[in-house]
PDB file of C-alpha atoms in Angstrom:
ATOM      1  CA  GLY F 115     169.268  47.921-144.706  1.00 79.00           C
ATOM      2  CA  TYR F 116     171.945  50.147-143.397  1.00 89.00           C
ATOM      3  CA  ARG F 117     174.663  49.335-145.988  1.00 91.00           C
ATOM      4  CA  ARG F 118     172.307  49.943-148.894  1.00 89.00           C
ATOM      5  CA  GLY F 119     171.323  53.299-147.413  1.00 92.00           C
ATOM      6  CA  GLN F 120     174.995  54.050-146.957  1.00 94.00           C
ATOM      7  CA  ALA F 121     175.650  53.282-150.632  1.00 94.00           C
ATOM      8  CA  ILE F 122     172.808  55.589-151.695  1.00 93.00           C
ATOM      9  CA  THR F 123     174.130  58.385-149.476  1.00 95.00           C
ATOM     10  CA  ILE F 124     177.691  57.950-150.752  1.00 96.00           C
ATOM     11  CA  GLY F 125     176.394  57.949-154.346  1.00 95.00           C
ATOM     12  CA  SER F 126     174.487  61.169-153.613  1.00 96.00           C
ATOM     13  CA  ILE F 127     177.680  62.773-152.321  1.00 97.00           C
ATOM     14  CA  GLY F 128     179.337  61.709-155.582  1.00 97.00           C
ATOM     15  CA  ALA F 129     176.517  63.364-157.514  1.00 96.00           C
ATOM     16  CA  TRP F 130     177.013  66.588-155.544  1.00 97.00           C
ATOM     17  CA  TYR F 131     180.723  66.614-156.397  1.00 97.00           C
ATOM     18  CA  ALA F 132     179.964  65.873-160.061  1.00 96.00           C
ATOM     19  CA  GLU F 133     177.407  68.698-160.244  1.00 95.00           C
ATOM     20  CA  ASN F 134     179.965  71.058-158.724  1.00 96.00           C
ATOM     21  CA  GLY F 135     182.743  70.069-161.127  1.00 95.00           C
ATOM     22  CA  ASP F 136     184.975  68.148-158.717  1.00 97.00           C
ATOM     23  CA  PHE F 137     185.147  65.053-160.877  1.00 97.00           C
ATOM     24  CA  ASP F 138     187.959  63.310-159.005  1.00 97.00           C
ATOM     25  CA  GLU F 139     185.956  63.399-155.768  1.00 98.00           C
ATOM     26  CA  ALA F 140     182.835  62.311-157.639  1.00 98.00           C
ATOM     27  CA  ILE F 141     184.696  59.285-159.001  1.00 98.00           C
ATOM     28  CA  LYS F 142     185.914  58.396-155.515  1.00 98.00           C
ATOM     29  CA  TYR F 143     182.393  58.459-154.046  1.00 98.00           C
ATOM     30  CA  TYR F 144     180.708  56.724-156.987  1.00 98.00           C
ATOM     31  CA  ALA F 145     183.340  53.965-156.844  1.00 98.00           C
ATOM     32  CA  GLN F 146     182.743  53.506-153.096  1.00 98.00           C
ATOM     33  CA  ALA F 147     178.994  53.281-153.630  1.00 97.00           C
ATOM     34  CA  LEU F 148     179.504  50.775-156.464  1.00 97.00           C
ATOM     35  CA  GLU F 149     181.726  48.643-154.238  1.00 97.00           C
ATOM     36  CA  ILE F 150     179.027  48.475-151.538  1.00 96.00           C
ATOM     37  CA  ILE F 151     176.267  47.725-154.050  1.00 96.00           C
ATOM     38  CA  ARG F 152     178.338  44.889-155.505  1.00 96.00           C
ATOM     39  CA  GLU F 153     179.131  43.577-152.011  1.00 96.00           C
ATOM     40  CA  LEU F 154     175.389  43.491-151.301  1.00 95.00           C
ATOM     41  CA  LYS F 155     174.666  42.009-154.755  1.00 94.00           C
ATOM     42  CA  VAL F 156     172.068  44.702-155.519  1.00 90.00           C
ATOM     43  CA  THR F 157     172.431  44.414-159.299  1.00 92.00           C
ATOM     44  CA  SER F 158     169.525  46.783-159.950  1.00 91.00           C
ATOM     45  CA  GLU F 159     171.549  49.742-158.586  1.00 91.00           C
ATOM     46  CA  GLU F 160     174.726  49.045-160.584  1.00 95.00           C
ATOM     47  CA  PRO F 161     173.745  50.497-163.989  1.00 96.00           C
ATOM     48  CA  ARG F 162     173.087  53.950-162.487  1.00 95.00           C
ATOM     49  CA  LEU F 163     176.475  54.034-160.760  1.00 97.00           C
ATOM     50  CA  LEU F 164     178.273  52.727-163.856  1.00 97.00           C
ATOM     51  CA  MET F 165     176.529  55.441-165.921  1.00 97.00           C
ATOM     52  CA  ASN F 166     177.493  58.117-163.420  1.00 97.00           C
ATOM     53  CA  LEU F 167     181.124  56.991-163.508  1.00 98.00           C
ATOM     54  CA  GLY F 168     181.013  56.988-167.310  1.00 97.00           C
ATOM     55  CA  LEU F 169     179.536  60.486-167.413  1.00 96.00           C
ATOM     56  CA  VAL F 170     182.135  61.846-164.998  1.00 97.00           C
ATOM     57  CA  TYR F 171     184.984  60.321-166.989  1.00 98.00           C
ATOM     58  CA  HIS F 172     183.409  61.810-170.126  1.00 95.00           C
ATOM     59  CA  HIS F 173     183.349  65.260-168.485  1.00 93.00           C
ATOM     60  CA  LYS F 174     186.996  64.787-167.489  1.00 96.00           C
ATOM     61  CA  GLY F 175     187.844  64.011-171.124  1.00 94.00           C
ATOM     62  CA  ASN F 176     188.854  60.412-170.421  1.00 97.00           C
ATOM     63  CA  LEU F 177     186.795  58.967-173.253  1.00 97.00           C
ATOM     64  CA  LYS F 178     188.332  55.493-173.016  1.00 97.00           C
ATOM     65  CA  LYS F 179     187.120  55.068-169.427  1.00 98.00           C
ATOM     66  CA  ALA F 180     183.817  56.766-170.287  1.00 97.00           C
ATOM     67  CA  LEU F 181     183.205  54.237-173.064  1.00 98.00           C
ATOM     68  CA  ASP F 182     184.162  51.379-170.733  1.00 98.00           C
ATOM     69  CA  PHE F 183     181.791  52.383-167.916  1.00 98.00           C
ATOM     70  CA  LEU F 184     178.938  53.358-170.229  1.00 98.00           C
ATOM     71  CA  GLY F 185     179.325  50.116-172.167  1.00 98.00           C
ATOM     72  CA  ARG F 186     179.132  48.127-168.940  1.00 98.00           C
ATOM     73  CA  ALA F 187     176.040  50.133-167.923  1.00 98.00           C
ATOM     74  CA  VAL F 188     174.394  49.255-171.253  1.00 98.00           C
ATOM     75  CA  GLU F 189     175.323  45.577-170.896  1.00 98.00           C
ATOM     76  CA  LEU F 190     174.099  45.260-167.327  1.00 97.00           C
ATOM     77  CA  SER F 191     170.889  47.248-167.753  1.00 97.00           C
ATOM     78  CA  THR F 192     170.093  45.153-170.842  1.00 97.00           C
ATOM     79  CA  SER F 193     170.814  41.856-169.082  1.00 97.00           C
ATOM     80  CA  ILE F 194     168.593  42.704-166.082  1.00 96.00           C
ATOM     81  CA  GLY F 195     165.830  44.179-168.258  1.00 96.00           C
ATOM     82  CA  ASN F 196     166.032  47.728-166.862  1.00 96.00           C
ATOM     83  CA  LYS F 197     164.767  49.564-169.972  1.00 97.00           C
ATOM     84  CA  PRO F 198     164.860  53.135-168.550  1.00 96.00           C
ATOM     85  CA  ALA F 199     168.493  52.662-167.479  1.00 95.00           C
ATOM     86  CA  GLU F 200     169.352  51.050-170.808  1.00 97.00           C
ATOM     87  CA  GLU F 201     167.800  53.951-172.744  1.00 97.00           C
ATOM     88  CA  TYR F 202     169.760  56.532-170.760  1.00 94.00           C
ATOM     89  CA  ALA F 203     173.029  54.551-170.870  1.00 96.00           C
ATOM     90  CA  ARG F 204     172.734  53.996-174.628  1.00 97.00           C
ATOM     91  CA  ARG F 205     172.114  57.715-175.181  1.00 95.00           C
ATOM     92  CA  TYR F 206     175.259  58.711-173.307  1.00 95.00           C
ATOM     93  CA  PHE F 207     177.213  55.821-174.836  1.00 97.00           C
ATOM     94  CA  GLY F 208     176.242  57.404-178.169  1.00 97.00           C
ATOM     95  CA  PHE F 209     177.558  60.808-177.067  1.00 95.00           C
ATOM     96  CA  ALA F 210     180.869  59.219-176.017  1.00 96.00           C
ATOM     97  CA  PHE F 211     181.135  57.441-179.375  1.00 97.00           C
ATOM     98  CA  LEU F 212     180.357  60.748-181.106  1.00 94.00           C
ATOM     99  CA  ASP F 213     183.177  62.469-179.204  1.00 93.00           C
ATOM    100  CA  THR F 214     185.599  59.754-180.356  1.00 95.00           C
ATOM    101  CA  ASP F 215     184.474  60.130-183.998  1.00 94.00           C
ATOM    102  CA  GLN F 216     182.936  56.641-184.033  1.00 97.00           C
ATOM    103  CA  PHE F 217     179.909  57.856-185.945  1.00 97.00           C
ATOM    104  CA  GLU F 218     178.289  54.556-186.913  1.00 97.00           C
ATOM    105  CA  ALA F 219     178.552  53.235-183.344  1.00 98.00           C
ATOM    106  CA  ALA F 220     177.059  56.528-182.116  1.00 97.00           C
ATOM    107  CA  ARG F 221     174.238  56.293-184.662  1.00 97.00           C
ATOM    108  CA  ALA F 222     173.452  52.716-183.580  1.00 98.00           C
ATOM    109  CA  GLU F 223     173.276  53.690-179.894  1.00 98.00           C
ATOM    110  CA  PHE F 224     171.097  56.741-180.556  1.00 97.00           C
ATOM    111  CA  GLN F 225     168.760  54.677-182.751  1.00 97.00           C
ATOM    112  CA  ARG F 226     168.424  51.962-180.098  1.00 98.00           C
ATOM    113  CA  SER F 227     167.941  54.616-177.396  1.00 97.00           C
ATOM    114  CA  GLY F 228     165.135  56.139-179.471  1.00 97.00           C
ATOM    115  CA  GLU F 229     163.473  52.753-179.970  1.00 98.00           C
ATOM    116  CA  ILE F 230     163.557  52.076-176.238  1.00 98.00           C
ATOM    117  CA  ALA F 231     162.292  55.594-175.446  1.00 97.00           C
ATOM    118  CA  THR F 232     159.393  55.020-177.856  1.00 97.00           C
ATOM    119  CA  SER F 233     158.527  51.691-176.205  1.00 97.00           C
ATOM    120  CA  LEU F 234     158.592  53.415-172.795  1.00 97.00           C
ATOM    121  CA  GLY F 235     156.535  56.383-173.996  1.00 97.00           C
ATOM    122  CA  SER F 236     159.410  58.729-173.094  1.00 96.00           C
ATOM    123  CA  LYS F 237     159.062  61.873-175.191  1.00 96.00           C
ATOM    124  CA  ILE F 238     162.222  63.361-173.639  1.00 95.00           C
ATOM    125  CA  GLY F 239     164.228  60.203-174.349  1.00 95.00           C
ATOM    126  CA  LEU F 240     163.016  60.118-177.945  1.00 96.00           C
ATOM    127  CA  ALA F 241     163.782  63.824-178.478  1.00 96.00           C
ATOM    128  CA  ALA F 242     167.230  63.413-176.884  1.00 95.00           C
ATOM    129  CA  SER F 243     168.027  60.486-179.171  1.00 96.00           C
ATOM    130  CA  LYS F 244     166.933  62.666-182.098  1.00 96.00           C
ATOM    131  CA  VAL F 245     169.454  65.311-180.951  1.00 96.00           C
ATOM    132  CA  GLY F 246     172.135  62.610-180.906  1.00 96.00           C
ATOM    133  CA  LEU F 247     171.193  61.372-184.379  1.00 96.00           C
ATOM    134  CA  GLY F 248     171.128  64.987-185.550  1.00 96.00           C
ATOM    135  CA  LEU F 249     174.669  65.485-184.241  1.00 95.00           C
ATOM    136  CA  VAL F 250     175.810  62.388-186.136  1.00 96.00           C
ATOM    137  CA  ASP F 251     174.171  63.760-189.307  1.00 95.00           C
ATOM    138  CA  LEU F 252     175.815  67.122-188.719  1.00 92.00           C
ATOM    139  CA  ARG F 253     179.272  65.582-188.303  1.00 91.00           C
ATOM    140  CA  THR F 254     178.977  63.118-191.195  1.00 92.00           C
ATOM    141  CA  ALA F 255     176.881  64.979-193.768  1.00 89.00           C
ATOM    142  CA  SER F 256     176.820  68.608-192.584  1.00 83.00           C
ATOM    143  CA  ASN F 257     173.033  68.314-192.291  1.00 87.00           C
ATOM    144  CA  ARG F 258     171.459  70.264-189.403  1.00 90.00           C
ATOM    145  CA  SER F 259     167.760  69.615-189.949  1.00 93.00           C
ATOM    146  CA  LEU F 260     167.354  66.636-187.580  1.00 93.00           C
ATOM    147  CA  LEU F 261     169.488  68.358-184.930  1.00 94.00           C
ATOM    148  CA  ASP F 262     167.421  71.551-185.121  1.00 94.00           C
ATOM    149  CA  GLU F 263     164.219  69.506-184.881  1.00 94.00           C
ATOM    150  CA  GLY F 264     165.539  67.531-181.889  1.00 94.00           C
ATOM    151  CA  LEU F 265     166.792  70.660-180.101  1.00 95.00           C
ATOM    152  CA  ALA F 266     163.394  72.328-180.535  1.00 95.00           C
ATOM    153  CA  GLU F 267     161.712  69.263-179.001  1.00 95.00           C
ATOM    154  CA  VAL F 268     164.046  68.931-175.993  1.00 95.00           C
ATOM    155  CA  ARG F 269     163.753  72.680-175.395  1.00 95.00           C
ATOM    156  CA  ARG F 270     159.947  72.415-175.463  1.00 95.00           C
ATOM    157  CA  LEU F 271     160.058  69.408-173.098  1.00 95.00           C
ATOM    158  CA  GLY F 272     162.430  71.158-170.677  1.00 94.00           C
ATOM    159  CA  ASP F 273     165.445  68.844-171.061  1.00 92.00           C
ATOM    160  CA  SER F 274     168.114  71.494-170.480  1.00 91.00           C
ATOM    161  CA  GLU F 275     170.894  68.888-170.153  1.00 89.00           C
ATOM    162  CA  THR F 276     170.388  67.698-173.737  1.00 92.00           C
ATOM    163  CA  VAL F 277     169.878  71.258-175.030  1.00 92.00           C
ATOM    164  CA  ILE F 278     173.249  72.259-173.577  1.00 91.00           C
ATOM    165  CA  LYS F 279     174.998  69.102-174.872  1.00 88.00           C
ATOM    166  CA  GLY F 280     173.544  69.623-178.358  1.00 91.00           C
ATOM    167  CA  GLU F 281     174.306  73.331-178.537  1.00 92.00           C
ATOM    168  CA  ILE F 282     177.879  72.947-177.268  1.00 90.00           C
ATOM    169  CA  THR F 283     178.558  70.214-179.817  1.00 87.00           C
ATOM    170  CA  LEU F 284     176.994  72.333-182.551  1.00 88.00           C
ATOM    171  CA  ALA F 285     179.131  75.328-181.548  1.00 90.00           C
ATOM    172  CA  LYS F 286     182.318  73.227-181.594  1.00 86.00           C
ATOM    173  CA  TRP F 287     181.414  71.937-185.053  1.00 85.00           C
ATOM    174  CA  LEU F 288     180.644  75.442-186.357  1.00 87.00           C
ATOM    175  CA  MET F 289     184.001  76.700-185.063  1.00 89.00           C
ATOM    176  CA  SER F 290     185.825  73.859-186.841  1.00 84.00           C
ATOM    177  CA  VAL F 291     184.360  74.390-190.324  1.00 77.00           C
TER     178      VAL F 291
END
């Protein structure tokens, strides 16, 4: 009813703030939406809001909170059997692990994300997980081949979000060597 619609609207306002770089406001709105969803016991909506909070904290550079929210999104989406949400949460959990130099944890999340994407028939999800695995290879073995292959695929499939994430991470790595 009304409260669920209110939560969706508040979450959409949070998304607008996140897209426009006002992460503190985004957090405020996402947290309000999450509170309503929990009050209504609409478990199916929680993983998306937990992921959004994790992504915003990641953008803010608060990797500890990003890992916490993304980990909870993975746990909840897994427990309720929401495979698309689990695939997406695991992918971004992998990126957060990568940014904290936890390479084996990142690799495990990207591999699982790719397996789920394959089971769902998601070419974009599979290509994005390949970008993540390629970034792990780049950081641990200075090997770019999987990353280049994954970037070509996400570019071809029109996943600009993953292209940007992959290219920024590649540029940071190139500047550090």
